[in-house]
Coordinates of N, CA and C in Angstrom, one line a residue:
X1 N 50.2 13.2 48.6 CA 50.7 12.1 48.4 C 49.5 11.0 48.6
X2 N 50.2 10.1 47.8 CA 49.6 8.8 47.7 C 48.7 8.1 48.7
X3 N 49.2 7.9 49.9 CA 49.0 7.5 50.8 C 50.1 6.1 51.0
X4 N 50.6 5.9 50.2 CA 51.5 4.7 50.2 C 52.9 5.4 50.0
X5 N 53.7 4.2 50.8 CA 55.5 4.9 51.0 C 56.1 3.6 50.1
X6 N 57.0 3.8 49.8 CA 57.7 3.3 48.5 C 59.3 2.5 49.2
X7 N 59.5 1.8 49.4 CA 60.9 1.1 49.7 C 62.0 1.9 48.8
X8 N 63.2 1.6 49.6 CA 64.4 2.7 49.0 C 64.6 2.6 47.7
X9 N 64.3 1.0 47.1 CA 64.5 0.8 45.6 C 63.3 0.8 45.0
X10 N 62.2 1.6 45.4 CA 61.3 2.0 44.5 C 60.5 0.9 44.1
X11 N 60.4 -0.7 44.4 CA 60.3 -1.8 43.6 C 58.8 -2.2 44.3
X12 N 58.7 -1.9 45.4 CA 57.1 -2.5 46.2 C 56.8 -1.3 46.9
X13 N 55.4 -1.4 47.0 CA 55.1 -0.3 47.6 C 54.3 -1.0 48.7
X14 N 54.4 -0.2 50.1 CA 53.7 -0.8 51.3 C 53.2 0.4 52.2
X15 N 52.0 0.1 52.6 CA 51.7 1.1 53.3 C 52.2 2.0 53.9
X16 N 51.6 3.4 53.9 CA 51.9 4.7 55.0 C 51.4 4.0 56.3
X17 N 52.6 4.3 57.1 CA 53.0 3.8 58.7 C 52.3 5.2 59.2
X18 N 50.9 5.2 59.6 CA 50.7 6.7 60.7 C 51.5 7.1 61.6
X19 N 52.7 5.8 62.7 CA 53.2 6.3 63.4 C 54.5 6.6 63.2
X20 N 54.9 6.6 61.5 CA 55.8 6.7 61.1 C 55.9 8.6 60.7
X21 N 54.8 8.8 60.2 CA 54.2 10.3 60.0 C 54.1 11.0 61.3
X22 N 53.0 10.1 62.2 CA 53.5 11.3 63.7 C 55.1 11.4 64.2
X23 N 56.0 10.5 64.4 CA 56.9 10.6 64.9 C 57.6 11.2 64.6
X24 N 58.0 11.4 63.1 CA 58.8 12.8 62.1 C 57.9 14.1 62.6
X25 N 56.3 14.4 62.6 CA 56.5 15.3 62.9 C 56.7 15.6 64.1
X26 N 56.9 15.0 64.7 CA 56.9 15.5 66.5 C 58.5 15.8 66.6
X27 N 59.3 15.3 65.8 CA 60.9 15.1 66.0 C 61.1 16.3 65.2
X28 N 60.6 16.5 64.1 CA 60.7 17.9 63.2 C 60.1 19.0 64.2
X29 N 59.1 19.1 64.6 CA 58.3 20.1 65.6 C 59.6 20.3 67.2
X30 N 60.0 19.3 67.5 CA 60.9 19.3 68.5 C 62.2 19.8 68.0
X31 N 63.1 19.6 67.1 CA 63.9 19.9 67.0 C 63.9 21.6 66.5
X32 N 62.7 21.8 65.6 CA 62.9 23.4 65.1 C 62.5 24.5 66.5
X33 N 62.0 23.5 67.5 CA 61.5 24.6 69.0 C 62.7 24.6 69.4
X34 N 63.8 23.5 69.6 CA 65.2 23.5 70.2 C 65.9 24.3 69.2
X35 N 66.0 24.7 68.0 CA 67.0 25.4 67.3 C 66.3 26.9 67.5
X36 N 65.4 27.3 67.9 CA 64.9 28.7 67.7 C 64.7 28.8 69.7
X37 N 65.3 28.2 70.6 CA 65.7 28.5 71.4 C 67.3 28.8 71.5
X38 N 68.1 28.6 70.6 CA 69.7 28.9 70.3 C 70.0 30.3 69.9
X39 N 70.7 30.8 70.8 CA 71.2 32.1 70.1 C 70.1 33.6 70.7
X40 N 70.2 34.1 69.9 CA 69.9 35.9 70.3 C 68.1 35.9 70.9
X41 N 67.7 36.0 72.1 CA 66.8 35.9 72.1 C 65.9 37.3 72.2
X42 N 66.7 38.1 71.5 CA 66.5 39.8 71.3 C 65.2 39.9 70.3
X43 N 65.2 39.0 69.6 CA 64.3 39.1 68.6 C 63.1 38.2 68.5
X44 N 61.8 38.8 68.3 CA 61.0 37.5 68.0 C 60.8 36.6 67.1
X45 N 60.2 35.8 67.0 CA 60.4 34.7 65.9 C 59.8 35.6 64.6
X46 N 58.8 36.5 64.7 CA 58.3 37.2 63.5 C 59.2 37.8 63.2
X47 N 60.0 38.7 64.3 CA 61.0 39.8 63.7 C 62.2 38.9 63.0
X48 N 62.6 38.2 63.7 CA 63.8 36.9 62.7 C 63.1 36.3 61.3
X49 N 62.0 36.0 61.7 CA 61.6 35.9 59.8 C 61.5 36.6 59.0
X50 N 61.0 37.7 59.4 CA 61.0 39.3 58.7 C 62.3 39.5 57.9
X51 N 63.3 39.4 59.1 CA 64.7 40.2 58.7 C 65.1 39.5 57.8
X52 N 64.9 37.6 58.0 CA 65.4 36.9 56.9 C 65.1 37.2 55.9
X53 N 63.8 37.6 55.8 CA 62.9 37.5 54.2 C 63.6 38.7 53.4
X54 N 63.8 39.7 54.0 CA 64.2 40.9 54.1 C 65.8 40.8 53.3
X55 N 66.3 40.0 54.0 CA 67.8 39.4 53.5 C 67.7 39.3 52.3
X56 N 67.1 37.9 52.0 CA 66.7 37.2 51.3 C 66.4 38.2 49.8
X57 N 65.3 38.4 50.0 CA 64.8 39.1 48.7 C 64.6 40.6 48.7
X58 N 65.4 40.9 49.7 CA 65.3 42.6 49.7 C 66.2 43.5 48.5
X59 N 66.0 44.7 48.7 CA 64.9 45.5 48.9 C 63.5 45.6 49.0
X60 N 62.5 45.3 49.7 CA 61.1 45.1 49.7 C 60.1 46.3 49.9
X61 N 59.2 46.5 49.5 CA 58.1 47.3 50.2 C 57.6 46.8 51.0
X62 N 56.5 47.5 52.0 CA 56.2 46.5 53.1 C 55.1 45.6 52.9
X63 N 54.0 46.3 51.7 CA 53.3 45.5 51.3 C 53.6 43.8 50.5
X64 N 55.2 43.8 49.9 CA 56.0 42.6 49.7 C 56.0 41.9 50.6
X65 N 56.7 42.5 51.8 CA 57.0 41.8 53.2 C 55.6 40.9 53.7
X66 N 54.7 41.7 53.3 CA 53.4 41.1 53.9 C 53.0 40.3 53.2
X67 N 53.1 40.1 52.1 CA 52.9 39.0 50.8 C 53.6 37.8 51.7
X68 N 55.2 38.0 51.5 CA 56.0 37.1 51.6 C 56.0 36.3 53.1
X69 N 55.5 37.0 54.0 CA 55.5 36.7 55.4 C 54.0 36.1 55.7
X70 N 52.8 36.2 54.7 CA 51.5 35.8 55.0 C 51.1 37.0 56.4
X71 N 51.6 37.8 56.5 CA 50.7 38.1 57.6 C 50.1 39.6 56.9
X72 N 48.8 40.6 57.9 CA 48.8 41.7 57.3 C 49.4 42.8 58.2
X73 N 49.2 43.9 56.6 CA 49.9 44.8 56.8 C 50.4 45.8 57.6
X74 N 49.3 45.9 58.3 CA 49.6 46.5 59.9 C 50.8 46.0 61.2
X75 N 50.6 44.3 60.8 CA 51.7 43.5 61.7 C 53.0 44.0 61.4
X76 N 52.9 44.0 59.6 CA 54.2 44.1 59.0 C 54.9 45.8 59.8
X77 N 54.1 46.2 59.2 CA 54.4 48.0 59.8 C 55.0 47.8 61.2
X78 N 54.3 47.3 62.2 CA 54.5 47.0 63.6 C 56.3 46.4 63.4
X79 N 56.5 45.1 63.0 CA 57.2 44.5 63.0 C 58.8 45.5 62.7
X80 N 58.4 45.8 61.6 CA 59.4 46.7 60.5 C 60.1 47.6 61.3
X81 N 59.0 48.2 62.3 CA 59.3 49.5 63.3 C 60.2 48.9 64.2
X82 N 59.7 47.8 64.7 CA 60.6 47.3 65.9 C 62.0 47.1 65.2
X83 N 62.4 46.4 64.1 CA 63.8 46.4 63.3 C 64.3 47.3 63.0
X84 N 63.6 48.4 62.6 CA 64.1 49.6 62.2 C 64.6 50.1 63.5
X85 N 63.9 50.6 64.8 CA 64.3 51.0 65.7 C 65.6 50.7 66.2
X86 N 65.7 49.3 66.3 CA 67.3 48.3 66.4 C 67.9 48.3 65.5
X87 N 68.0 49.7 64.4 CA 69.1 49.8 63.7 C 69.4 48.2 62.7
X88 N 68.5 47.3 62.7 CA 68.6 46.1 61.8 C 68.1 46.2 60.1
X89 N 67.2 47.2 60.1 CA 66.8 47.6 58.4 C 66.7 49.0 58.9
X90 N 66.7 49.4 57.5 CA 66.5 50.8 56.8 C 65.5 50.9 55.6
X91 N 64.2 52.1 56.1 CA 63.8 52.4 54.6 C 64.9 53.3 54.3
X92 N 64.2 53.3 52.2 CA 64.6 54.3 51.7 C 63.4 54.5 50.4
X93 N 63.8 55.1 49.9 CA 63.0 55.9 48.7 C 62.8 54.6 47.7
X94 N 61.7 54.3 47.1 CA 61.8 53.6 46.1 C 62.4 54.2 44.8
X95 N 62.8 53.7 44.7 CA 64.0 54.6 42.9 C 62.5 55.0 41.4
X96 N 62.1 54.2 41.7 CA 60.5 54.6 40.5 C 59.4 55.7 40.7
X97 N 59.3 54.6 42.3 CA 57.9 55.5 43.0 C 58.3 55.8 44.2
X98 N 58.3 57.5 43.8 CA 58.7 58.1 45.2 C 58.0 58.1 46.5
X99 N 56.5 58.3 46.2 CA 55.4 57.6 47.1 C 55.9 56.4 47.9
X100 N 56.6 55.4 47.5 CA 56.8 54.2 48.0 C 58.5 54.1 48.8
X101 N 58.4 53.3 49.7 CA 59.2 53.0 50.7 C 59.8 51.6 50.3
X102 N 60.9 51.3 50.3 CA 61.7 49.9 50.7 C 62.5 50.0 51.8
X103 N 62.5 48.5 52.0 CA 62.6 48.2 53.3 C 63.9 47.4 53.4
X104 N 65.2 47.6 53.6 CA 66.5 46.7 53.3 C 67.0 46.6 54.4
X105 N 67.8 45.4 54.6 CA 68.8 45.0 55.9 C 69.9 46.3 56.2
X106 N 70.5 46.2 57.1 CA 71.4 47.1 57.6 C 72.4 46.1 57.9
X107 N 74.0 46.7 57.9 CA 75.2 45.6 58.1 C 74.6 45.0 59.7
X108 N 74.0 45.7 60.7 CA 74.0 45.3 62.0 C 72.7 43.9 61.8
X109 N 72.1 44.3 60.9 CA 70.5 43.1 60.8 C 71.9 41.8 60.0
X110 N 72.3 42.1 59.0 CA 73.4 41.1 58.5 C 73.9 40.2 59.6
X111 N 74.6 41.3 60.5 CA 75.2 40.6 61.8 C 74.5 39.9 62.8
X112 N 73.3 40.7 63.1 CA 72.5 39.8 64.1 C 72.5 38.6 63.2
X113 N 72.1 38.4 61.7 CA 71.2 37.3 61.5 C 72.4 36.1 62.0
X114 N 73.7 36.5 61.1 CA 75.1 35.8 61.1 C 75.1 35.1 62.5
X115 N 74.9 35.6 63.7 CA 75.4 35.4 65.0 C 74.3 34.4 65.2
X116 N 72.9 34.6 64.9 CA 71.8 33.7 65.0 C 72.2 32.5 64.6
X117 N 72.2 32.5 63.2 CA 72.8 31.3 62.3 C 74.0 30.8 63.2
X118 N 74.9 30.9 63.6 CA 76.1 30.5 64.0 C 76.1 30.1 65.2
X119 N 75.1 30.6 66.1 CA 75.1 29.8 67.8 C 73.9 28.8 67.5
X120 N 72.7 28.9 66.6 CA 72.2 27.6 66.4 C 72.9 26.4 65.6
X121 N 73.9 26.7 64.4 CA 74.7 25.7 63.9 C 75.5 25.2 64.6
X122 N 76.3 26.3 65.7 CA 77.2 25.1 67.1 C 76.4 24.7 67.9
X123 N 75.3 24.9 68.2 CA 74.0 23.8 69.0 C 73.9 22.5 68.3
X124 N 73.5 23.1 67.0 CA 72.9 21.6 66.5 C 74.4 20.8 66.0
X125 N 75.5 21.7 65.7 CA 76.7 20.7 65.8 C 77.3 20.1 66.7
X126 N 76.8 20.6 67.9 CA 77.5 19.7 69.8 C 76.5 18.3 69.1
X127 N 74.9 18.6 69.2 CA 73.9 17.2 69.3 C 74.1 16.2 68.0
X128 N 74.7 16.8 67.0 CA 75.2 15.6 65.9 C 76.9 15.4 66.5
X129 N 77.4 16.0 67.1 CA 78.7 15.1 67.3 C 78.8 13.9 68.5
X130 N 77.4 14.2 69.2 CA 77.1 13.3 70.3 C 76.8 11.9 69.6
X131 N 76.1 11.8 68.4 CA 75.7 10.8 67.5 C 77.0 9.7 67.7
X132 N 76.7 8.4 67.2 CA 77.9 7.6 66.5 C 78.3 7.6 65.4
X133 N 78.9 7.5 65.1 CA 79.5 7.9 63.7 C 78.6 6.8 62.5
X134 N 78.0 5.6 63.0 CA 76.8 5.1 62.4 C 75.3 6.3 61.9
X135 N 74.9 6.8 63.5 CA 74.1 7.4 63.3 C 74.1 8.6 62.4
X136 N 75.3 8.9 62.6 CA 75.8 10.2 61.3 C 75.7 9.9 60.2
X137 N 76.2 8.7 59.5 CA 75.8 7.8 58.6 C 74.3 8.2 57.7
X138 N 73.4 7.7 59.1 CA 72.5 7.4 58.4 C 71.8 8.3 58.6
X139 N 71.7 9.7 59.5 CA 71.7 11.0 59.4 C 72.0 11.6 57.7
X140 N 73.1 11.6 57.3 CA 73.3 12.0 56.5 C 72.7 11.3 55.1
X141 N 72.7 10.3 55.2 CA 71.4 9.4 54.0 C 70.1 9.8 54.2
X142 N 69.6 10.1 55.1 CA 68.2 11.0 55.6 C 68.1 11.9 54.9
X143 N 69.2 12.8 54.6 CA 69.3 14.2 54.4 C 68.3 14.2 53.0
X144 N 68.6 13.9 52.3 CA 68.4 13.9 50.7 C 66.5 13.6 50.9
X145 N 66.6 12.9 51.7 CA 64.6 12.3 51.9 C 64.2 13.7 52.4
X146 N 64.4 13.9 53.6 CA 64.1 15.6 54.4 C 64.1 16.4 53.2
X147 N 64.9 16.9 52.7 CA 65.0 17.8 51.4 C 64.1 17.6 50.5
X148 N 64.0 16.5 50.1 CA 62.6 16.0 49.1 C 61.2 16.5 49.7
X149 N 60.7 16.4 51.1 CA 60.0 16.8 51.5 C 59.5 18.2 51.6
X150 N 61.0 18.5 51.8 CA 61.1 20.2 51.7 C 60.6 21.0 50.5
X151 N 60.7 20.0 49.5 CA 60.5 20.8 48.1 C 59.3 20.0 47.8
X152 N 59.0 19.0 48.3 CA 57.0 18.9 48.0 C 55.9 20.0 48.4
X153 N 56.4 20.5 49.4 CA 55.2 21.8 49.7 C 55.4 22.9 48.9
X154 N 54.1 23.4 48.7 CA 54.1 24.6 48.4 C 55.0 25.7 49.3

């Protein structure tokens, strides 16, 4: 980022307000923490992240899961072992390399993710419903900006 923010019409640059950055960081972190607290607490954050990755990109080798999750292979083995023990993922033989195993999500894993997402969206829906109509319009207008911030990260 260049250190400068622009107005809505991009016609004039203004200095970046450090307080804006700090408030945004705190708000995003606190909202994310509150969202994580909703729903099924049986899965750890690492298990939930790994299960979501397997759902999105699987079936995967454990090495690929480790890469995508940016964790060490022993950690992934432990996490996947717990998920497998709970029936949320299953290991299967790799089609082209019989020495390797792939990990895939099970219907129970898909159901667990759906339940967690549903609980979190219900909680967030309740919070948004408490906003005034004007606040909801401003939130709707801010979403493209937040989505753009997400798109600018590696």
